mmCIF file of C-alpha atoms in Angstrom:
data_model
loop_
_atom_site.group_PDB
_atom_site.id
_atom_site.type_symbol
_atom_site.label_atom_id
_atom_site.label_comp_id
_atom_site.label_asym_id
_atom_site.label_seq_id
_atom_site.Cartn_x
_atom_site.Cartn_y
_atom_site.Cartn_z
ATOM 1 C CA MET D 1 -55.519 -38.979 -16.788
ATOM 2 C CA ARG D 2 -54.230 -38.256 -13.280
ATOM 3 C CA ALA D 3 -51.262 -40.609 -13.746
ATOM 4 C CA ILE D 4 -50.340 -38.995 -17.085
ATOM 5 C CA LEU D 5 -50.432 -35.546 -15.499
ATOM 6 C CA PHE D 6 -48.085 -36.746 -12.717
ATOM 7 C CA VAL D 7 -45.497 -37.952 -15.214
ATOM 8 C CA VAL D 8 -45.638 -34.741 -17.210
ATOM 9 C CA LEU D 9 -45.146 -32.567 -14.148
ATOM 10 C CA CYS D 10 -42.395 -34.650 -12.511
ATOM 11 C CA SER D 11 -40.344 -35.913 -15.426
ATOM 12 C CA PRO D 12 -38.497 -32.585 -16.047
ATOM 13 C CA LEU D 13 -37.168 -32.775 -12.485
ATOM 14 C CA LEU D 14 -35.517 -36.164 -12.869
ATOM 15 C CA GLY D 15 -31.753 -35.750 -12.984
ATOM 16 C CA ALA D 16 -31.869 -32.036 -12.134
ATOM 17 C CA PRO D 17 -29.171 -31.305 -9.525
ATOM 18 C CA LEU D 18 -30.225 -30.356 -6.023
ATOM 19 C CA GLN D 19 -29.266 -26.802 -5.118
ATOM 20 C CA PRO D 20 -27.698 -26.143 -1.685
ATOM 21 C CA VAL D 21 -29.506 -23.291 0.048
ATOM 22 C CA ALA D 22 -27.904 -23.444 3.524
ATOM 23 C CA ASP D 23 -24.968 -24.994 5.368
ATOM 24 C CA VAL D 24 -25.435 -24.991 9.141
ATOM 25 C CA LEU D 25 -22.844 -25.797 11.798
ATOM 26 C CA VAL D 26 -25.140 -27.270 14.436
ATOM 27 C CA ASP D 27 -22.555 -28.123 17.107
ATOM 28 C CA VAL D 28 -18.750 -27.964 17.430
ATOM 29 C CA TYR D 29 -18.706 -30.501 20.292
ATOM 30 C CA GLY D 30 -19.645 -33.588 18.294
ATOM 31 C CA GLY D 31 -22.115 -34.840 15.744
ATOM 32 C CA ARG D 32 -22.012 -38.608 15.316
ATOM 33 C CA HIS D 33 -25.152 -40.478 14.267
ATOM 34 C CA PRO D 34 -27.371 -37.414 13.716
ATOM 35 C CA SER D 35 -31.056 -37.918 13.020
ATOM 36 C CA LEU D 36 -33.675 -35.354 11.986
ATOM 37 C CA VAL D 37 -37.457 -35.079 11.746
ATOM 38 C CA ILE D 38 -39.866 -32.314 10.765
ATOM 39 C CA GLY D 39 -41.898 -31.478 13.850
ATOM 40 C CA LYS D 40 -45.479 -30.459 14.445
ATOM 41 C CA ASP D 41 -44.416 -26.830 13.885
ATOM 42 C CA LYS D 42 -43.109 -27.773 10.377
ATOM 43 C CA LEU D 43 -39.527 -27.078 11.468
ATOM 44 C CA PRO D 44 -36.494 -29.369 11.787
ATOM 45 C CA PHE D 45 -35.683 -31.138 15.063
ATOM 46 C CA ILE D 46 -32.316 -32.899 15.347
ATOM 47 C CA VAL D 47 -30.543 -35.217 17.808
ATOM 48 C CA TYR D 48 -26.947 -36.476 17.699
ATOM 49 C CA LEU D 49 -24.087 -37.744 19.858
ATOM 50 C CA SER D 50 -22.139 -34.891 21.442
ATOM 51 C CA ASP D 51 -18.635 -36.265 22.007
ATOM 52 C CA GLY D 52 -17.509 -33.155 23.851
ATOM 53 C CA PHE D 53 -20.032 -33.734 26.627
ATOM 54 C CA GLY D 54 -20.477 -37.510 26.289
ATOM 55 C CA SER D 55 -24.170 -36.833 25.898
ATOM 56 C CA VAL D 56 -27.032 -36.521 23.428
ATOM 57 C CA GLY D 57 -27.291 -33.152 21.697
ATOM 58 C CA VAL D 58 -30.808 -31.874 20.990
ATOM 59 C CA GLY D 59 -31.448 -29.033 18.548
ATOM 60 C CA HIS D 60 -34.546 -27.263 17.212
ATOM 61 C CA CYS D 61 -34.515 -24.933 14.220
ATOM 62 C CA GLU D 62 -36.579 -21.770 14.590
ATOM 63 C CA ASP D 63 -36.824 -21.166 10.839
ATOM 64 C CA ALA D 64 -36.781 -23.304 7.700
ATOM 65 C CA LEU D 65 -33.121 -22.573 6.890
ATOM 66 C CA CYS D 66 -32.056 -23.098 10.503
ATOM 67 C CA LYS D 67 -30.488 -19.643 10.750
ATOM 68 C CA ARG D 68 -31.666 -19.552 14.353
ATOM 69 C CA PHE D 69 -31.852 -22.624 16.544
ATOM 70 C CA SER D 70 -31.924 -23.683 20.174
ATOM 71 C CA ARG D 71 -29.687 -26.438 21.537
ATOM 72 C CA TRP D 72 -29.354 -28.358 24.786
ATOM 73 C CA TYR D 73 -27.811 -31.619 26.029
ATOM 74 C CA LEU D 74 -29.358 -34.721 27.518
ATOM 75 C CA ASP D 75 -27.557 -37.190 29.803
ATOM 76 C CA ARG D 76 -24.483 -34.984 30.300
ATOM 77 C CA SER D 77 -23.642 -36.941 33.451
ATOM 78 C CA MET D 78 -23.488 -40.214 31.499
ATOM 79 C CA PRO D 79 -20.452 -40.535 29.193
ATOM 80 C CA GLY D 80 -21.295 -43.079 26.507
ATOM 81 C CA ALA D 81 -24.812 -41.793 25.838
ATOM 82 C CA GLY D 82 -26.059 -41.729 22.290
ATOM 83 C CA ASN D 83 -23.851 -44.506 20.929
ATOM 84 C CA GLN D 84 -26.629 -45.103 18.391
ATOM 85 C CA ILE D 85 -29.737 -42.929 18.010
ATOM 86 C CA SER D 86 -33.070 -43.463 16.236
ATOM 87 C CA LEU D 87 -35.458 -40.485 16.019
ATOM 88 C CA LYS D 88 -39.086 -40.517 14.873
ATOM 89 C CA VAL D 89 -42.317 -38.540 15.308
ATOM 90 C CA ASN D 90 -44.646 -40.327 17.722
ATOM 91 C CA PRO D 91 -47.861 -40.953 15.740
ATOM 92 C CA VAL D 92 -50.045 -40.463 18.839
ATOM 93 C CA THR D 93 -48.572 -37.259 20.314
ATOM 94 C CA GLY D 94 -47.185 -35.774 17.095
ATOM 95 C CA TYR D 95 -43.993 -34.790 18.930
ATOM 96 C CA PRO D 96 -40.456 -36.203 18.559
ATOM 97 C CA GLN D 97 -39.461 -39.415 20.270
ATOM 98 C CA PHE D 98 -36.062 -41.077 20.131
ATOM 99 C CA ALA D 99 -34.234 -44.113 21.428
ATOM 100 C CA TYR D 100 -30.513 -44.378 22.006
ATOM 101 C CA SER D 101 -27.995 -46.813 23.439
ATOM 102 C CA LEU D 102 -26.146 -45.966 26.636
ATOM 103 C CA ASN D 103 -22.808 -47.557 27.533
ATOM 104 C CA VAL D 104 -21.726 -47.154 31.156
ATOM 105 C CA SER D 105 -18.711 -49.278 32.135
ATOM 106 C CA CYS D 106 -19.514 -51.717 29.293
ATOM 107 C CA VAL D 107 -23.086 -52.230 30.507
ATOM 108 C CA TYR D 108 -25.426 -51.266 27.670
ATOM 109 C CA SER D 109 -28.950 -49.937 28.050
ATOM 110 C CA ILE D 110 -31.676 -48.779 25.672
ATOM 111 C CA VAL D 111 -33.090 -45.387 26.652
ATOM 112 C CA VAL D 112 -36.325 -43.934 25.238
ATOM 113 C CA VAL D 113 -36.958 -40.172 25.308
ATOM 114 C CA THR D 114 -40.526 -38.943 24.741
ATOM 115 C CA CYS D 115 -41.051 -35.254 23.955
ATOM 116 C CA TYR D 116 -44.204 -33.294 24.765
ATOM 117 C CA ASP D 117 -43.346 -30.065 22.953
ATOM 118 C CA VAL D 118 -41.630 -29.153 19.669
ATOM 119 C CA GLU D 119 -38.327 -28.299 21.383
ATOM 120 C CA CYS D 120 -38.394 -31.303 23.737
ATOM 121 C CA LEU D 121 -37.659 -29.095 26.759
ATOM 122 C CA SER D 122 -39.501 -31.325 29.273
ATOM 123 C CA PRO D 123 -39.003 -34.880 28.033
ATOM 124 C CA ASP D 124 -39.888 -38.134 29.706
ATOM 125 C CA THR D 125 -36.764 -40.351 29.824
ATOM 126 C CA VAL D 126 -37.114 -44.087 30.452
ATOM 127 C CA THR D 127 -34.524 -46.870 30.562
ATOM 128 C CA ALA D 128 -36.453 -49.465 28.617
ATOM 129 C CA GLN D 129 -33.915 -52.288 28.697
ATOM 130 C CA VAL D 130 -30.596 -53.131 30.371
ATOM 131 C CA LEU D 131 -28.310 -55.584 28.547
ATOM 132 C CA PRO D 132 -25.561 -56.527 31.024
ATOM 133 C CA ASN D 133 -24.130 -59.306 28.834
ATOM 134 C CA HIS D 134 -23.918 -57.342 25.583
ATOM 135 C CA ASN D 135 -20.554 -57.770 23.879
ATOM 136 C CA PRO D 136 -18.772 -54.380 23.704
ATOM 137 C CA ASN D 137 -19.589 -53.846 20.030
ATOM 138 C CA ASN D 138 -21.895 -51.016 19.055
ATOM 139 C CA LEU D 139 -25.518 -51.546 19.955
ATOM 140 C CA TYR D 140 -27.497 -50.699 16.805
ATOM 141 C CA LEU D 141 -31.196 -49.969 17.144
ATOM 142 C CA ASP D 142 -34.224 -48.696 15.255
ATOM 143 C CA LEU D 143 -37.380 -47.102 16.673
ATOM 144 C CA SER D 144 -40.715 -47.641 14.963
ATOM 145 C CA TYR D 145 -44.380 -47.970 15.910
ATOM 146 C CA ASP D 146 -47.121 -50.568 15.956
ATOM 147 C CA PRO D 147 -49.536 -49.395 13.229
ATOM 148 C CA ALA D 148 -52.550 -50.464 15.324
ATOM 149 C CA THR D 149 -51.655 -48.834 18.654
ATOM 150 C CA GLY D 150 -48.972 -46.223 17.905
ATOM 151 C CA ARG D 151 -46.812 -47.694 20.666
ATOM 152 C CA PRO D 152 -43.059 -48.009 20.127
ATOM 153 C CA LEU D 153 -41.266 -51.041 18.732
ATOM 154 C CA ILE D 154 -37.467 -51.192 18.965
ATOM 155 C CA SER D 155 -35.196 -53.589 17.083
ATOM 156 C CA PHE D 156 -31.638 -54.069 18.348
ATOM 157 C CA ASN D 157 -28.643 -56.412 18.287
ATOM 158 C CA ASN D 158 -27.698 -58.045 21.595
ATOM 159 C CA ASP D 159 -24.230 -59.324 20.702
ATOM 160 C CA PRO D 160 -23.233 -62.030 20.451
ATOM 161 C CA SER D 161 -26.662 -63.685 20.620
ATOM 162 C CA GLY D 162 -28.474 -61.975 17.712
ATOM 163 C CA LEU D 163 -31.374 -59.713 16.710
ATOM 164 C CA TYR D 164 -34.144 -58.864 19.199
ATOM 165 C CA LEU D 165 -37.258 -56.716 19.428
ATOM 166 C CA LEU D 166 -38.800 -54.718 22.272
ATOM 167 C CA ARG D 167 -42.553 -54.189 22.190
ATOM 168 C CA CYS D 168 -43.628 -51.260 24.375
ATOM 169 C CA PHE D 169 -46.982 -51.388 26.158
ATOM 170 C CA SER D 170 -47.040 -47.641 26.856
ATOM 171 C CA LEU D 171 -46.270 -44.580 24.735
ATOM 172 C CA ASN D 172 -43.085 -43.778 26.677
ATOM 173 C CA CYS D 173 -41.976 -47.444 26.794
ATOM 174 C CA SER D 174 -42.019 -47.549 30.606
ATOM 175 C CA HIS D 175 -43.639 -50.998 30.294
ATOM 176 C CA PRO D 176 -41.759 -52.964 27.610
ATOM 177 C CA SER D 177 -41.919 -56.639 26.840
ATOM 178 C CA PRO D 178 -38.934 -58.863 27.563
ATOM 179 C CA PRO D 179 -36.549 -58.912 24.579
ATOM 180 C CA LEU D 180 -38.166 -61.027 21.860
ATOM 181 C CA PRO D 181 -35.691 -63.046 19.755
ATOM 182 C CA ILE D 182 -36.067 -62.417 16.018
ATOM 183 C CA ASP D 183 -32.887 -63.971 14.581
ATOM 184 C CA THR D 184 -30.513 -65.918 16.829
ATOM 185 C CA ARG D 185 -29.402 -68.422 14.180
ATOM 186 C CA SER D 186 -25.825 -67.096 14.156
ATOM 187 C CA PRO D 187 -23.854 -64.788 16.493
ATOM 188 C CA TYR D 188 -23.248 -61.102 15.835
ATOM 189 C CA THR D 189 -26.411 -60.758 13.777
ATOM 190 C CA GLY D 190 -28.778 -57.801 13.740
ATOM 191 C CA TRP D 191 -26.447 -54.888 12.997
ATOM 192 C CA TYR D 192 -27.921 -51.749 11.330
ATOM 193 C CA SER D 193 -31.496 -53.009 11.718
ATOM 194 C CA HIS D 194 -34.430 -51.163 10.167
ATOM 195 C CA ILE D 195 -38.147 -51.819 10.779
ATOM 196 C CA SER D 196 -40.658 -51.600 7.926
ATOM 197 C CA PHE D 197 -44.307 -52.503 7.500
ATOM 198 C CA LEU D 198 -45.409 -53.943 4.207
ATOM 199 C CA GLY D 199 -48.725 -54.969 2.730
ATOM 200 C CA ASP D 200 -51.677 -54.428 5.057
ATOM 201 C CA ASN D 201 -49.524 -53.771 8.145
ATOM 202 C CA THR D 202 -49.900 -57.331 9.414
ATOM 203 C CA THR D 203 -46.200 -58.024 8.833
ATOM 204 C CA LEU D 204 -43.222 -56.424 10.520
ATOM 205 C CA LEU D 205 -40.158 -56.672 8.298
ATOM 206 C CA VAL D 206 -36.672 -56.091 9.730
ATOM 207 C CA THR D 207 -33.636 -55.646 7.465
ATOM 208 C CA TYR D 208 -30.195 -56.057 9.043
ATOM 209 C CA TYR D 209 -26.612 -57.268 8.609
ATOM 210 C CA SER D 210 -24.911 -60.402 9.942
ATOM 211 C CA ASN D 211 -21.262 -59.944 10.850
ATOM 212 C CA THR D 212 -20.922 -63.736 10.923
ATOM 213 C CA THR D 213 -22.363 -64.767 7.552
ATOM 214 C CA PHE D 214 -21.509 -61.387 5.897
ATOM 215 C CA GLU D 215 -24.970 -60.989 4.411
ATOM 216 C CA VAL D 216 -27.705 -58.377 4.299
ATOM 217 C CA LEU D 217 -30.755 -60.229 5.612
ATOM 218 C CA TYR D 218 -34.410 -59.730 6.377
ATOM 219 C CA ALA D 219 -36.773 -61.257 8.902
ATOM 220 C CA SER D 220 -40.488 -61.140 8.185
ATOM 221 C CA VAL D 221 -42.510 -61.353 11.405
ATOM 222 C CA GLU D 222 -46.241 -61.819 11.947
ATOM 223 C CA LEU D 223 -47.093 -58.678 13.915
ATOM 224 C CA LEU D 224 -49.900 -59.886 16.196
ATOM 225 C CA THR D 225 -47.899 -62.427 18.207
ATOM 226 C CA LEU D 226 -44.349 -61.815 16.901
ATOM 227 C CA THR D 227 -43.759 -65.555 16.855
ATOM 228 C CA GLU D 228 -44.043 -66.564 13.183
ATOM 229 C CA VAL D 229 -40.818 -65.562 11.391
ATOM 230 C CA THR D 230 -39.641 -66.049 7.805
ATOM 231 C CA TYR D 231 -36.013 -65.321 6.853
ATOM 232 C CA GLY D 232 -34.405 -64.291 3.579
ATOM 233 C CA VAL D 233 -31.108 -63.111 2.106
ATOM 234 C CA ILE D 234 -31.042 -59.778 0.278
ATOM 235 C CA ALA D 235 -27.372 -59.693 -0.763
ATOM 236 C CA PRO D 236 -23.905 -60.895 0.258
ATOM 237 C CA ALA D 237 -21.828 -58.043 1.685
ATOM 238 C CA HIS D 238 -18.699 -57.500 3.743
ATOM 239 C CA GLY D 239 -19.427 -54.435 5.805
ATOM 240 C CA GLY D 240 -23.168 -53.928 5.704
ATOM 241 C CA TRP D 241 -24.105 -50.383 6.793
ATOM 242 C CA VAL D 242 -27.663 -51.092 5.704
ATOM 243 C CA SER D 243 -30.291 -48.381 5.322
ATOM 244 C CA ALA D 244 -33.847 -48.853 4.105
ATOM 245 C CA ALA D 245 -37.083 -47.034 3.298
ATOM 246 C CA GLU D 246 -40.548 -48.290 2.474
ATOM 247 C CA LEU D 247 -41.931 -48.114 -1.050
ATOM 248 C CA PRO D 248 -45.567 -48.602 -2.098
ATOM 249 C CA THR D 249 -44.629 -51.969 -3.646
ATOM 250 C CA GLY D 250 -41.932 -53.103 -1.234
ATOM 251 C CA LEU D 251 -38.615 -51.851 0.047
ATOM 252 C CA SER D 252 -35.776 -49.592 -1.092
ATOM 253 C CA LEU D 253 -32.414 -50.461 0.454
ATOM 254 C CA THR D 254 -28.751 -49.432 0.276
ATOM 255 C CA TYR D 255 -25.609 -51.047 1.671
ATOM 256 C CA VAL D 256 -21.821 -50.746 1.546
ATOM 257 C CA ASP D 257 -19.559 -53.676 0.615
ATOM 258 C CA LEU D 258 -15.907 -53.526 1.680
ATOM 259 C CA SER D 259 -14.738 -56.555 -0.316
ATOM 260 C CA SER D 260 -13.415 -54.475 -3.245
ATOM 261 C CA ASN D 261 -12.249 -51.122 -1.817
ATOM 262 C CA GLY D 262 -15.742 -50.049 -0.892
ATOM 263 C CA THR D 263 -18.687 -50.258 -3.286
ATOM 264 C CA TYR D 264 -22.106 -48.701 -2.726
ATOM 265 C CA HIS D 265 -25.223 -50.628 -3.736
ATOM 266 C CA TYR D 266 -28.948 -49.969 -4.146
ATOM 267 C CA CYS D 267 -31.587 -52.716 -3.972
ATOM 268 C CA GLU D 268 -35.225 -52.719 -4.979
ATOM 269 C CA CYS D 269 -37.132 -55.384 -3.053
ATOM 270 C CA LYS D 270 -40.755 -56.205 -3.871
ATOM 271 C CA ALA D 271 -43.139 -58.225 -1.774
ATOM 272 C CA VAL D 272 -44.566 -61.496 -3.051
ATOM 273 C CA PRO D 273 -48.304 -60.760 -3.484
ATOM 274 C CA GLY D 274 -50.452 -62.555 -0.912
ATOM 275 C CA SER D 275 -47.546 -63.883 1.177
ATOM 276 C CA PHE D 276 -47.976 -63.945 4.968
ATOM 277 C CA PRO D 277 -45.806 -63.113 6.741
ATOM 278 C CA THR D 278 -44.591 -61.027 3.807
ATOM 279 C CA VAL D 279 -41.866 -62.677 1.731
ATOM 280 C CA LEU D 280 -39.681 -60.636 -0.605
ATOM 281 C CA GLU D 281 -39.034 -61.583 -4.192
ATOM 282 C CA PRO D 282 -35.321 -61.782 -5.077
ATOM 283 C CA CYS D 283 -34.109 -58.209 -4.699
ATOM 284 C CA GLN D 284 -32.750 -56.409 -7.758
ATOM 285 C CA CYS D 285 -29.456 -54.836 -6.669
ATOM 286 C CA THR D 286 -27.147 -52.568 -8.616
ATOM 287 C CA GLN D 287 -23.823 -50.907 -7.829
ATOM 288 C CA ILE D 288 -24.104 -47.136 -7.922
ATOM 289 C CA ASP D 289 -20.627 -46.032 -6.801
ATOM 290 C CA GLU D 290 -17.157 -47.445 -6.103
ATOM 291 C CA ASN D 291 -13.780 -46.739 -4.500
ATOM 292 C CA LEU D 292 -15.325 -45.475 -1.286
ATOM 293 C CA GLY D 293 -12.278 -46.593 0.711
ATOM 294 C CA SER D 294 -11.607 -49.622 2.883
ATOM 295 C CA GLY D 295 -11.608 -50.881 6.445
ATOM 296 C CA TYR D 296 -12.260 -48.334 9.160
ATOM 297 C CA ASP D 297 -12.285 -45.565 6.552
ATOM 298 C CA LEU D 298 -15.892 -46.597 6.019
ATOM 299 C CA TRP D 299 -17.512 -46.380 9.431
ATOM 300 C CA VAL D 300 -20.326 -44.691 7.597
ATOM 301 C CA TYR D 301 -24.093 -44.885 7.750
ATOM 302 C CA PRO D 302 -25.819 -44.175 4.422
ATOM 303 C CA ASP D 303 -29.484 -43.300 4.289
ATOM 304 C CA VAL D 304 -32.370 -43.578 1.835
ATOM 305 C CA ALA D 305 -35.148 -41.014 1.481
ATOM 306 C CA LEU D 306 -38.333 -41.031 -0.550
ATOM 307 C CA GLN D 307 -38.883 -37.845 -2.518
ATOM 308 C CA SER D 308 -42.405 -38.449 -3.738
ATOM 309 C CA SER D 309 -43.150 -34.727 -3.955
ATOM 310 C CA PHE D 310 -40.834 -34.190 -6.918
ATOM 311 C CA SER D 311 -39.883 -37.689 -8.021
ATOM 312 C CA PRO D 312 -41.410 -41.170 -7.722
ATOM 313 C CA TYR D 313 -37.972 -42.626 -6.993
ATOM 314 C CA PRO D 314 -35.727 -42.637 -3.918
ATOM 315 C CA CYS D 315 -32.436 -40.905 -3.391
ATOM 316 C CA SER D 316 -29.645 -41.655 -0.924
ATOM 317 C CA SER D 317 -26.838 -39.789 0.798
ATOM 318 C CA TYR D 318 -23.462 -41.338 1.508
ATOM 319 C CA PHE D 319 -19.843 -40.681 2.431
ATOM 320 C CA HIS D 320 -17.110 -40.837 -0.220
ATOM 321 C CA TYR D 321 -13.714 -40.320 1.492
ATOM 322 C CA ASP D 322 -13.999 -36.553 2.041
ATOM 323 C CA GLU D 323 -17.310 -35.786 0.358
ATOM 324 C CA LEU D 324 -21.000 -35.952 1.112
ATOM 325 C CA LYS D 325 -22.704 -37.298 -1.995
ATOM 326 C CA ILE D 326 -26.317 -37.745 -3.035
ATOM 327 C CA ALA D 327 -27.488 -40.262 -5.616
ATOM 328 C CA GLN D 328 -30.898 -39.591 -7.191
ATOM 329 C CA CYS D 329 -32.504 -42.650 -8.710
ATOM 330 C CA GLU D 330 -34.197 -42.141 -12.074
ATOM 331 C CA SER D 331 -35.870 -45.552 -12.249
ATOM 332 C CA ASP D 332 -37.146 -48.279 -9.918
ATOM 333 C CA ALA D 333 -33.906 -50.226 -10.362
ATOM 334 C CA CYS D 334 -31.747 -47.079 -9.881
ATOM 335 C CA VAL D 335 -29.488 -47.901 -12.825
ATOM 336 C CA SER D 336 -27.147 -44.974 -13.618
ATOM 337 C CA PRO D 337 -28.446 -42.553 -10.973
ATOM 338 C CA GLU D 338 -27.639 -38.851 -10.958
ATOM 339 C CA ILE D 339 -24.766 -38.460 -8.455
ATOM 340 C CA GLN D 340 -23.619 -35.119 -7.134
ATOM 341 C CA THR D 341 -21.241 -33.910 -4.438
ATOM 342 C CA VAL D 342 -23.176 -31.556 -2.186
ATOM 343 C CA SER D 343 -20.531 -30.822 0.438
ATOM 344 C CA GLN D 344 -16.797 -31.435 0.812
ATOM 345 C CA GLY D 345 -14.173 -31.221 3.554
ATOM 346 C CA LYS D 346 -11.233 -33.215 4.874
ATOM 347 C CA PHE D 347 -11.017 -36.989 5.252
ATOM 348 C CA GLY D 348 -14.073 -38.365 7.031
ATOM 349 C CA TYR D 349 -16.276 -35.408 6.100
ATOM 350 C CA GLY D 350 -19.807 -36.535 5.267
ATOM 351 C CA ARG D 351 -20.107 -39.620 7.467
ATOM 352 C CA ASP D 352 -23.258 -40.767 9.298
ATOM 353 C CA SER D 353 -25.641 -38.858 7.029
ATOM 354 C CA LYS D 354 -29.422 -38.962 7.270
ATOM 355 C CA MET D 355 -32.054 -37.543 4.926
ATOM 356 C CA VAL D 356 -35.492 -36.027 5.418
ATOM 357 C CA TRP D 357 -37.556 -34.628 2.574
ATOM 358 C CA ASP D 358 -40.018 -31.927 3.672
ATOM 359 C CA SER D 359 -42.819 -31.668 1.141
ATOM 360 C CA HIS D 360 -44.307 -28.640 2.947
ATOM 361 C CA LEU D 361 -41.176 -26.534 2.410
ATOM 362 C CA GLY D 362 -39.852 -28.378 -0.634
ATOM 363 C CA MET D 363 -36.467 -28.928 0.977
ATOM 364 C CA LEU D 364 -34.136 -31.841 1.622
ATOM 365 C CA TYR D 365 -32.422 -31.801 5.027
ATOM 366 C CA VAL D 366 -29.187 -33.809 5.365
ATOM 367 C CA PRO D 367 -27.498 -33.828 8.789
ATOM 368 C CA PHE D 368 -24.057 -35.454 8.877
ATOM 369 C CA LEU D 369 -20.761 -35.742 10.744
ATOM 370 C CA ASP D 370 -17.969 -33.298 9.918
ATOM 371 C CA TYR D 371 -15.024 -35.501 10.918
ATOM 372 C CA ASN D 372 -12.410 -32.882 9.979
ATOM 373 C CA GLY D 373 -9.701 -35.375 9.110
ATOM 374 C CA ASP D 374 -8.216 -35.941 12.558
ATOM 375 C CA GLY D 375 -10.649 -38.446 14.083
ATOM 376 C CA VAL D 376 -11.058 -36.239 17.139
ATOM 377 C CA ASP D 377 -12.553 -32.903 16.107
ATOM 378 C CA LYS D 378 -16.111 -34.016 15.341
ATOM 379 C CA LYS D 379 -18.859 -31.549 14.482
ATOM 380 C CA CYS D 380 -22.547 -31.819 13.641
ATOM 381 C CA ARG D 381 -23.368 -30.158 10.331
ATOM 382 C CA LEU D 382 -26.604 -29.754 8.381
ATOM 383 C CA THR D 383 -26.867 -29.206 4.632
ATOM 384 C CA ILE D 384 -30.205 -27.993 3.255
ATOM 385 C CA LEU D 385 -30.976 -28.476 -0.437
ATOM 386 C CA GLN D 386 -33.814 -27.668 -2.789
ATOM 387 C CA LYS D 387 -34.932 -28.748 -6.242
ATOM 388 C CA PRO D 388 -34.845 -25.994 -8.878
ATOM 389 C CA ASN D 389 -38.241 -24.593 -9.764
ATOM 390 C CA VAL D 390 -39.676 -25.987 -12.934
ATOM 391 C CA ILE D 391 -42.558 -24.125 -14.603
#
């Protein structure tokens, strides 16, 4: 009876357009790779790369629509900070924690910032790893947590050697493990990595892109020792830009393929029951949009969000030339999703989007890069949307 009631209440919302309720200019000095969480105070907290200061911008909204917010900058003395950023809520402290890559004279480091208040005014900043031999490509990383201890885990690519993992032995990652190799089978592997936990949390599953084999891949790792690894291919792709989110039955994933003028794909990946480490069944992938552009036009990072409060299916945000679009899936396979343009500007507007659904406020927060068409004037912008009320 409970399941029937859920379908009756949620089915009228499927396909209903999201309604923009606020458009916030967070920062005029940059806004690449923004990431957002809902803090302990039930309000948005955002970090991003501030190009104007060569630093990490930190912002905290003081109300749900972000009409008032505080902002400050971290690492202003270090140009190259924030090349890639991954922001989460630490499950032990309940406050934000983020990791970012730092490039100083082509020497890359992974920095972990641990907050002890909702605005992160007195953070603990630790250089968790220095990678002196990293090839000067972007260093992509993802911050997650060991389900048993709540301590950080960080996946990253150490080009050209492959995909690695840091296991932190303290909450602020001041005592990390040496880099643990996850996939070193081919060079330039491990871009756009994302950590998930499937099944009974005994398996760590990393999705990522190989710029050598041009495939979206996954590595399934036994979590206790991080030594037993199973590999699999999710899809062939030229470009990658992988984003993923956990589902109750497996994984939801999106990627961009540049081989035919830019196509956008959604994949539903289910775990093989009883497999250990977890193995995925062949993923069911479908194309949900096309003609996104080509080449460097698509330095874009799509994201997937789970909207379980008003729909059992995921939605994703992505960049389409000069638009920020959202695709709402209406089935597990996401065939023929509801696609809408939620914001529009000049060429490059809508890149690097992230999504966070706040069930407490019933709002979808989408921070993104306002590129403004010139490749120089970068701004951090936040669009806030809401589902229409259904009685």
